């Protein structure tokens, strides 16, 4: 997905549910296109599911998308370098001694 945070609200742009590349059978689906009128201070996030799917915390559960979303909303006042540092610290703290279960990618773009 792509999330747009504007004025402390998230707009979710849902992804297509088919792969980008690889050795899959040839497909004829078309990717959705979105035209978005960006505004100053908008923040866009693209990410893999690895952050939210990481096991950890006190009970060894997944971090979950809601906590990830709430975190991104809570750190909007930070600049992008501070957000990166915050997310790295949160991930490492959450993971604790658990193994990392998946690749983790978070791309944030501040307009």
Coordinates of N, CA and C in Angstrom, one line a residue:
X1 N 0.8 -1.2 0.0 CA 0.0 0.0 0.0 C 0.9 1.3 0.0
X2 N 0.2 2.4 -0.2 CA 0.9 3.7 0.0 C 0.0 4.4 0.9
X3 N 0.6 5.0 1.9 CA -0.2 5.8 2.8 C 0.2 7.3 2.6
X4 N -0.7 8.2 2.6 CA -0.5 9.6 2.6 C -1.0 10.2 3.9
X5 N -0.1 10.8 4.6 CA -0.5 11.5 5.8 C -0.5 13.0 5.6
X6 N -1.7 13.5 5.8 CA -1.9 15.0 5.6 C -2.8 15.5 6.8
X7 N -2.3 16.5 7.5 CA -3.0 17.1 8.6 C -3.4 16.0 9.6
X8 N -2.5 15.1 9.9 CA -2.7 14.1 11.0 C -3.8 13.0 10.6
X9 N -4.0 12.9 9.3 CA -5.0 11.9 8.8 C -4.3 11.1 7.8
X10 N -4.6 9.8 7.7 CA -4.0 8.9 6.8 C -5.1 8.5 5.7
X11 N -4.6 8.7 4.4 CA -5.4 8.2 3.3 C -4.6 6.9 2.8
X12 N -5.3 5.8 2.6 CA -4.7 4.6 2.2 C -5.0 4.3 0.7
X13 N -3.9 4.1 0.0 CA -4.1 3.7 -1.4 C -3.7 2.3 -1.5
X14 N -4.7 1.4 -1.7 CA -4.6 0.0 -1.7 C -3.7 -0.5 -2.9
X15 N -2.9 -1.5 -2.6 CA -2.1 -2.1 -3.7 C -2.9 -3.1 -4.6
X16 N -2.4 -3.3 -5.7 CA -2.9 -4.4 -6.5 C -2.4 -5.7 -5.9
X17 N -3.1 -6.8 -6.1 CA -2.8 -8.1 -5.5 C -2.1 -9.0 -6.4
X18 N -1.2 -8.5 -7.2 CA -0.4 -9.4 -8.1 C 1.0 -8.9 -8.1
X19 N 2.0 -9.9 -8.4 CA 3.4 -9.6 -8.3 C 3.9 -8.6 -9.4
X20 N 5.0 -7.9 -9.1 CA 5.6 -7.0 -10.0 C 6.5 -7.7 -11.0
X21 N 7.2 -8.7 -10.6 CA 8.1 -9.4 -11.4 C 8.3 -10.9 -11.0
X22 N 9.3 -11.5 -11.4 CA 9.6 -12.9 -11.1 C 9.2 -13.9 -12.2
X23 N 9.1 -15.1 -11.9 CA 8.9 -16.1 -12.9 C 7.4 -16.6 -12.9
X24 N 6.5 -15.8 -12.5 CA 5.1 -16.1 -12.5 C 4.6 -16.2 -14.0
X25 N 3.5 -16.8 -14.1 CA 2.9 -17.0 -15.4 C 2.5 -15.6 -16.0
X26 N 2.6 -15.4 -17.3 CA 2.3 -14.1 -17.9 C 0.9 -13.7 -17.5
X27 N 0.8 -12.5 -17.1 CA -0.6 -12.0 -16.7 C -0.9 -10.7 -17.5
X28 N -2.2 -10.4 -17.5 CA -2.6 -9.3 -18.3 C -3.3 -8.2 -17.4
X29 N -3.1 -8.3 -16.1 CA -3.7 -7.3 -15.3 C -3.0 -6.0 -15.4
X30 N -3.6 -4.9 -15.2 CA -3.0 -3.6 -15.3 C -2.9 -3.1 -13.8
X31 N -1.9 -2.4 -13.6 CA -1.7 -1.8 -12.2 C -2.6 -0.5 -12.2
X32 N -3.1 -0.3 -11.0 CA -3.9 0.9 -10.8 C -3.0 2.1 -10.8
X33 N -3.6 3.2 -11.3 CA -2.9 4.5 -11.2 C -3.7 5.5 -10.4
X34 N -3.0 6.3 -9.7 CA -3.6 7.3 -8.8 C -3.0 8.7 -9.1
X35 N -3.8 9.7 -9.3 CA -3.4 11.0 -9.4 C -3.7 11.7 -8.1
X36 N -2.6 12.2 -7.5 CA -2.7 12.8 -6.1 C -2.2 14.2 -6.2
X37 N -3.0 15.1 -5.7 CA -2.6 16.5 -5.6 C -1.9 16.7 -4.3
X38 N -0.6 16.7 -4.3 CA 0.2 16.8 -3.1 C 0.3 18.2 -2.6
X39 N 0.4 18.3 -1.3 CA 0.4 19.6 -0.6 C 1.7 19.6 0.2
X40 N 2.1 20.8 0.5 CA 3.3 21.0 1.4 C 3.0 20.3 2.7
X41 N 4.0 19.6 3.2 CA 4.0 18.9 4.5 C 3.3 17.5 4.4
X42 N 2.8 17.1 3.2 CA 2.3 15.8 3.0 C 3.5 14.8 3.2
X43 N 3.2 13.6 3.7 CA 4.2 12.6 3.8 C 3.6 11.3 3.2
X44 N 4.4 10.7 2.3 CA 4.0 9.5 1.7 C 4.9 8.4 2.2
X45 N 4.2 7.2 2.5 CA 5.0 6.0 2.9 C 4.6 4.8 2.1
X46 N 5.7 4.2 1.6 CA 5.6 2.9 0.9 C 6.4 1.9 1.8
X47 N 5.9 0.7 1.9 CA 6.5 -0.3 2.8 C 6.2 -1.7 2.5
X48 N 7.1 -2.6 2.9 CA 6.8 -4.0 2.9 C 6.0 -4.4 4.1
X49 N 5.6 -5.6 4.2 CA 4.8 -6.1 5.4 C 5.8 -6.5 6.5
X50 N 7.1 -6.4 6.3 CA 8.0 -6.9 7.3 C 8.0 -6.2 8.6
X51 N 7.8 -4.9 8.6 CA 7.8 -4.1 9.9 C 6.6 -4.6 10.7
X52 N 5.4 -4.6 10.2 CA 4.2 -4.9 11.0 C 4.2 -6.4 11.3
X53 N 4.8 -7.3 10.5 CA 4.7 -8.7 10.8 C 5.8 -9.2 11.7
X54 N 6.7 -8.3 12.2 CA 7.7 -8.8 13.1 C 7.2 -9.2 14.5
X55 N 7.6 -10.4 14.9 CA 7.2 -10.8 16.3 C 8.1 -10.2 17.3
X56 N 7.5 -9.9 18.5 CA 8.3 -9.3 19.5 C 7.4 -8.8 20.6
X57 N 7.9 -7.7 21.3 CA 7.1 -7.2 22.4 C 7.1 -8.1 23.6
X58 N 6.4 -7.7 24.6 CA 6.3 -8.5 25.8 C 5.7 -9.9 25.6
X59 N 4.8 -10.0 24.7 CA 4.1 -11.3 24.5 C 4.5 -12.1 23.2
X60 N 5.5 -11.6 22.5 CA 6.0 -12.3 21.3 C 5.0 -12.3 20.2
X61 N 4.2 -11.3 20.1 CA 3.2 -11.1 19.1 C 3.7 -10.3 17.9
X62 N 2.9 -10.2 16.8 CA 3.3 -9.3 15.7 C 3.0 -7.9 16.1
X63 N 3.8 -7.0 15.6 CA 3.7 -5.6 15.8 C 2.3 -5.1 15.3
X64 N 1.9 -5.5 14.1 CA 0.6 -5.3 13.5 C 0.6 -3.9 12.8
X65 N -0.3 -3.8 11.8 CA -0.4 -2.6 11.0 C -1.0 -1.5 11.8
X66 N -1.9 -1.7 12.7 CA -2.5 -0.6 13.4 C -1.4 0.1 14.3
X67 N -0.5 -0.6 14.9 CA 0.5 0.0 15.7 C 1.5 0.8 14.8
X68 N 1.8 0.2 13.7 CA 2.7 0.9 12.7 C 2.0 2.2 12.2
X69 N 0.8 2.1 11.9 CA 0.0 3.3 11.5 C 0.0 4.4 12.6
X70 N -0.3 4.0 13.8 CA -0.3 4.9 14.9 C 1.0 5.5 15.2
X71 N 2.1 4.7 15.0 CA 3.4 5.2 15.2 C 3.7 6.3 14.1
X72 N 3.4 6.0 12.9 CA 3.7 7.0 11.8 C 2.9 8.3 12.1
X73 N 1.7 8.2 12.5 CA 0.9 9.4 12.9 C 1.6 10.2 14.0
X74 N 2.1 9.4 15.0 CA 2.7 10.1 16.2 C 4.0 10.8 15.9
X75 N 4.7 10.4 14.9 CA 6.0 10.9 14.6 C 6.1 12.0 13.5
X76 N 4.9 12.5 13.1 CA 4.9 13.4 12.0 C 5.6 14.7 12.2
X77 N 5.7 15.1 13.5 CA 6.4 16.4 13.8 C 7.9 16.2 13.7
X78 N 8.4 15.0 13.6 CA 9.9 14.8 13.5 C 10.3 14.9 12.0
X79 N 11.5 15.4 11.8 CA 12.0 15.4 10.4 C 12.3 13.9 10.0
X80 N 12.6 13.7 8.7 CA 12.7 12.4 8.1 C 13.8 11.6 8.7
X81 N 14.9 12.2 9.0 CA 16.1 11.5 9.7 C 15.7 11.1 11.1
X82 N 15.0 11.9 11.8 CA 14.5 11.5 13.1 C 13.5 10.4 13.1
X83 N 12.6 10.5 12.0 CA 11.6 9.4 11.9 C 12.3 8.1 11.6
X84 N 13.3 8.1 10.7 CA 14.1 6.9 10.4 C 14.7 6.3 11.7
X85 N 15.3 7.2 12.5 CA 16.0 6.7 13.8 C 14.9 6.2 14.7
X86 N 13.8 6.8 14.8 CA 12.7 6.4 15.7 C 12.2 5.0 15.3
X87 N 12.0 4.8 14.0 CA 11.5 3.5 13.5 C 12.5 2.4 13.6
X88 N 13.8 2.7 13.4 CA 14.8 1.7 13.6 C 14.9 1.3 15.1
X89 N 14.8 2.3 16.0 CA 14.8 2.0 17.4 C 13.6 1.2 17.8
X90 N 12.4 1.6 17.3 CA 11.2 0.8 17.7 C 11.3 -0.6 17.2
X91 N 11.7 -0.8 15.9 CA 11.8 -2.1 15.4 C 12.7 -3.0 16.2
X92 N 13.9 -2.5 16.5 CA 14.9 -3.3 17.3 C 14.4 -3.6 18.7
X93 N 13.8 -2.6 19.3 CA 13.2 -2.8 20.6 C 12.1 -3.8 20.6
X94 N 11.2 -3.7 19.6 CA 10.1 -4.6 19.5 C 10.6 -6.1 19.3
X95 N 11.5 -6.2 18.3 CA 12.1 -7.5 17.9 C 12.8 -8.2 19.1
X96 N 13.5 -7.4 19.9 CA 14.2 -7.9 21.0 C 15.2 -9.0 20.6
X97 N 15.1 -10.2 21.2 CA 15.9 -11.3 20.9 C 15.3 -12.3 19.8
X98 N 14.2 -11.9 19.3 CA 13.5 -12.7 18.2 C 14.3 -12.5 16.9
X99 N 14.2 -13.5 16.1 CA 14.8 -13.4 14.8 C 14.0 -12.5 13.9
X100 N 14.6 -11.8 13.0 CA 13.8 -11.0 12.0 C 13.2 -12.0 11.1
X101 N 11.9 -11.9 10.9 CA 11.1 -12.9 10.1 C 11.0 -12.6 8.7
X102 N 11.2 -11.3 8.2 CA 11.0 -11.0 6.8 C 11.9 -9.8 6.5
X103 N 11.9 -9.5 5.2 CA 12.6 -8.2 4.8 C 11.8 -7.1 5.3
X104 N 12.5 -6.0 5.6 CA 11.8 -4.8 6.1 C 12.2 -3.6 5.2
X105 N 11.2 -2.9 4.6 CA 11.4 -1.8 3.8 C 10.4 -0.7 4.2
X106 N 10.8 0.5 4.5 CA 9.9 1.6 4.8 C 10.6 2.8 4.0
X107 N 9.8 3.4 3.1 CA 10.2 4.6 2.4 C 9.3 5.7 2.7
X108 N 9.8 6.8 3.3 CA 9.1 7.9 3.6 C 9.5 9.1 2.8
X109 N 8.6 9.9 2.3 CA 8.9 11.0 1.4 C 8.1 12.2 2.0
X110 N 8.8 13.2 2.4 CA 8.1 14.4 2.9 C 8.1 15.5 1.8
X111 N 6.9 16.0 1.5 CA 6.8 17.1 0.5 C 7.0 18.4 1.1

